[in-house]
Amino acid sequence: MNQYIGDFSPPAGRFAIVASRFNAMVTEALLSGCRDALARHGIADDRIDVAWVPGSFEIPLVARKLAETGRYAAVICLGCVIRGETSHYDHVAGQAAAGVMQAGLATGVPVIFGILTTENVEQALNRSGLKSGNKGADAALAAIEMVNLLAQIEQ
Ligand code: INI
């Protein structure tokens, strides 16, 4: 039996991160966790480009544009949508998730969903490094694993 399993060895190439300015205190912590995890897996800042967008709703378009350039091994999307703060939570969170998925499927480039969708600020802070890990770091690991997995499949 042949199995394809992506590992966490340092992949070649550049990485793009799309980060949302909305809930910036949280997304800056996600970005920090993401860069730290990439660095600890051999991907230093000089191989990372960061694009800032106004809110999570804008993430998919920029992620797709970046993926389409062909310059990136993966695109990592970081945002934070908090239900308590918006009546259009479901639209923003749902469309961001669908758009991130679509950007990956349309381009064949791993586009990683590192967008927190939480009930309140406390949950968001906990998941951005305070208590329950850092979703930005998780997204970095998912990106590395996907790049290595696709490289195996495409060999
Ligand atoms: N964008 C977010 O990233 N998180 C939110 O919690 C949020 N809320 O609460 O509304 C939010 N709204 C802005 C949205 O993403 C767009 O930037 C805006 O609608 C303009 O298109």
Tab-separated table of C-alpha atoms and ligand atoms in Angstrom:
chain	number	residue	atom	x	y	z
A	1	MET	CA	0.000	0.000	0.000
A	2	ASN	CA	1.252	3.460	-0.845
A	3	GLN	CA	0.315	6.268	1.513
A	4	TYR	CA	0.748	9.964	0.948
A	5	ILE	CA	1.428	11.743	4.227
A	6	GLY	CA	2.697	15.312	4.384
A	7	ASP	CA	5.431	15.857	6.939
A	8	PHE	CA	6.779	18.999	8.585
A	9	SER	CA	10.158	19.164	6.892
A	10	PRO	CA	10.973	22.664	5.595
A	11	PRO	CA	9.471	23.030	2.132
A	12	ALA	CA	10.992	25.204	-0.578
A	13	GLY	CA	9.371	28.382	-1.798
A	14	ARG	CA	7.708	31.483	-0.491
A	15	PHE	CA	4.669	31.741	1.762
A	16	ALA	CA	1.981	34.422	1.641
A	17	ILE	CA	-0.126	35.427	4.613
A	18	VAL	CA	-3.371	37.395	4.277
A	19	ALA	CA	-4.285	39.021	7.579
A	20	SER	CA	-7.402	40.985	8.456
A	21	ARG	CA	-7.154	44.311	10.329
A	22	PHE	CA	-10.607	43.813	11.881
A	23	ASN	CA	-10.095	42.654	15.500
A	24	ALA	CA	-6.427	43.540	15.010
A	25	MET	CA	-5.402	42.701	18.563
A	26	VAL	CA	-6.372	39.100	17.845
A	27	THR	CA	-5.136	38.904	14.261
A	28	GLU	CA	-1.741	40.392	15.153
A	29	ALA	CA	-1.388	37.605	17.744
A	30	LEU	CA	-2.369	35.060	15.088
A	31	LEU	CA	0.229	36.519	12.731
A	32	SER	CA	2.880	36.361	15.424
A	33	GLY	CA	2.068	32.697	16.152
A	34	CYS	CA	2.057	31.919	12.448
A	35	ARG	CA	5.448	33.542	11.775
A	36	ASP	CA	6.933	31.879	14.846
A	37	ALA	CA	5.752	28.406	13.756
A	38	LEU	CA	7.015	28.979	10.203
A	39	ALA	CA	10.410	30.128	11.533
A	40	ARG	CA	10.703	27.067	13.774
A	41	HIS	CA	10.128	24.920	10.688
A	42	GLY	CA	12.825	26.595	8.652
A	43	ILE	CA	10.802	29.306	6.921
A	44	ALA	CA	12.252	32.655	7.957
A	45	ASP	CA	10.650	36.062	7.476
A	46	ASP	CA	12.570	36.695	4.244
A	47	ARG	CA	10.437	33.998	2.592
A	48	ILE	CA	7.139	35.427	3.847
A	49	ASP	CA	4.969	38.160	2.323
A	50	VAL	CA	2.060	39.600	4.339
A	51	ALA	CA	-0.990	41.336	2.828
A	52	TRP	CA	-3.386	43.212	5.142
A	53	VAL	CA	-7.079	43.455	4.268
A	54	PRO	CA	-9.836	45.448	6.034
A	55	GLY	CA	-11.887	42.482	7.269
A	56	SER	CA	-12.305	38.733	6.929
A	57	PHE	CA	-14.819	39.224	4.126
A	58	GLU	CA	-11.988	40.621	1.943
A	59	ILE	CA	-9.589	37.743	2.633
A	60	PRO	CA	-10.666	35.346	-0.154
A	61	LEU	CA	-10.148	37.765	-3.059
A	62	VAL	CA	-6.633	38.697	-1.970
A	63	ALA	CA	-5.781	35.073	-1.144
A	64	ARG	CA	-6.846	34.048	-4.624
A	65	LYS	CA	-4.905	36.880	-6.288
A	66	LEU	CA	-1.778	35.893	-4.386
A	67	ALA	CA	-2.235	32.199	-5.207
A	68	GLU	CA	-2.745	33.020	-8.889
A	69	THR	CA	0.638	34.735	-9.136
A	70	GLY	CA	2.314	31.333	-8.890
A	71	ARG	CA	4.905	32.839	-6.551
A	72	TYR	CA	3.745	31.033	-3.402
A	73	ALA	CA	3.892	27.466	-2.130
A	74	ALA	CA	0.903	28.252	0.104
A	75	VAL	CA	-1.310	31.127	1.184
A	76	ILE	CA	-2.304	31.354	4.853
A	77	CYS	CA	-5.446	33.307	5.773
A	78	LEU	CA	-5.700	34.862	9.238
A	79	GLY	CA	-8.783	36.630	10.571
A	80	CYS	CA	-11.193	36.799	13.469
A	81	VAL	CA	-14.987	36.967	13.286
A	82	ILE	CA	-16.765	37.400	16.617
A	83	ARG	CA	-20.481	36.618	16.788
A	84	GLY	CA	-21.180	38.918	19.723
A	85	GLU	CA	-20.084	41.954	17.737
A	86	THR	CA	-22.050	41.598	14.555
A	87	SER	CA	-25.474	40.660	13.339
A	88	HIS	CA	-23.954	39.698	10.006
A	89	TYR	CA	-21.559	37.229	11.638
A	90	ASP	CA	-22.998	34.337	9.640
A	91	HIS	CA	-22.469	36.113	6.316
A	92	VAL	CA	-18.923	37.243	7.059
A	93	ALA	CA	-17.810	33.941	8.587
A	94	GLY	CA	-19.595	31.771	6.028
A	95	GLN	CA	-18.413	33.703	2.987
A	96	ALA	CA	-14.860	33.927	4.283
A	97	ALA	CA	-14.751	30.154	4.763
A	98	ALA	CA	-16.327	29.424	1.382
A	99	GLY	CA	-14.068	31.912	-0.374
A	100	VAL	CA	-10.898	30.539	1.174
A	101	MET	CA	-11.881	27.037	0.090
A	102	GLN	CA	-12.709	28.306	-3.407
A	103	ALA	CA	-9.360	30.103	-3.719
A	104	GLY	CA	-7.543	26.845	-3.052
A	105	LEU	CA	-9.694	24.747	-5.368
A	106	ALA	CA	-9.492	27.293	-8.194
A	107	THR	CA	-5.714	27.659	-8.095
A	108	GLY	CA	-4.410	24.307	-6.843
A	109	VAL	CA	-2.376	26.175	-4.243
A	110	PRO	CA	-2.980	25.283	-0.578
A	111	VAL	CA	-4.994	28.153	0.884
A	112	ILE	CA	-5.231	27.654	4.630
A	113	PHE	CA	-8.178	28.675	6.821
A	114	GLY	CA	-6.753	30.372	9.889
A	115	ILE	CA	-9.820	32.495	10.557
A	116	LEU	CA	-11.195	32.298	14.079
A	117	THR	CA	-14.995	32.209	14.347
A	118	THR	CA	-15.944	32.652	17.976
A	119	GLU	CA	-18.865	33.542	20.212
A	120	ASN	CA	-17.013	36.266	22.101
A	121	VAL	CA	-13.728	38.122	22.565
A	122	GLU	CA	-12.582	35.824	25.355
A	123	GLN	CA	-12.722	32.763	23.104
A	124	ALA	CA	-10.863	34.671	20.391
A	125	LEU	CA	-8.084	35.715	22.768
A	126	ASN	CA	-7.803	32.188	24.147
A	127	ARG	CA	-7.322	30.776	20.659
A	128	SER	CA	-4.779	33.378	19.614
A	129	GLY	CA	-2.146	32.472	22.153
A	130	LEU	CA	-3.622	33.166	25.570
A	131	LYS	CA	-4.875	29.779	26.758
A	132	SER	CA	-5.871	27.322	24.067
A	133	GLY	CA	-3.006	27.417	21.591
A	134	ASN	CA	-2.625	29.746	18.656
A	135	LYS	CA	-4.710	29.180	15.540
A	136	GLY	CA	-2.116	31.101	13.513
A	137	ALA	CA	0.535	28.557	14.471
A	138	ASP	CA	-1.870	25.733	13.603
A	139	ALA	CA	-2.433	27.336	10.208
A	140	ALA	CA	1.324	27.495	9.576
A	141	LEU	CA	1.648	23.770	10.301
A	142	ALA	CA	-1.309	22.959	8.060
A	143	ALA	CA	0.335	24.969	5.254
A	144	ILE	CA	3.649	23.110	5.574
A	145	GLU	CA	1.907	19.734	5.710
A	146	MET	CA	-0.186	20.523	2.626
A	147	VAL	CA	2.787	21.787	0.607
A	148	ASN	CA	4.723	18.598	1.389
A	149	LEU	CA	1.690	16.383	0.745
A	150	LEU	CA	0.987	17.939	-2.672
A	151	ALA	CA	4.682	17.659	-3.577
A	152	GLN	CA	4.506	13.917	-2.891
A	153	ILE	CA	1.342	13.454	-4.923
A	154	GLU	CA	2.729	15.476	-7.843
A	155	GLN	CA	6.063	13.572	-7.951
B	1	INI	N1	-14.775	41.416	9.863
B	1	INI	C1	-14.053	40.565	10.598
B	1	INI	O1	-12.992	40.129	10.168
B	1	INI	N2	-14.483	40.193	11.824
B	1	INI	C2	-15.651	40.648	12.366
B	1	INI	O2	-15.995	40.254	13.507
B	1	INI	C3	-16.429	41.556	11.600
B	1	INI	N3	-17.645	42.108	12.135
B	1	INI	O3	-17.880	41.990	13.347
B	1	INI	O4	-18.438	42.732	11.428
B	1	INI	C4	-15.966	41.930	10.319
B	1	INI	N4	-16.672	42.792	9.532
B	1	INI	C5	-16.103	43.479	8.416
B	1	INI	C6	-16.162	42.659	7.122
B	1	INI	O5	-15.222	41.598	7.168
B	1	INI	C7	-15.818	43.520	5.917
B	1	INI	O6	-14.538	44.076	6.070
B	1	INI	C8	-16.837	44.667	5.680
B	1	INI	O7	-18.153	44.172	5.685
B	1	INI	C9	-16.556	45.371	4.333
B	1	INI	O8	-16.743	44.481	3.254
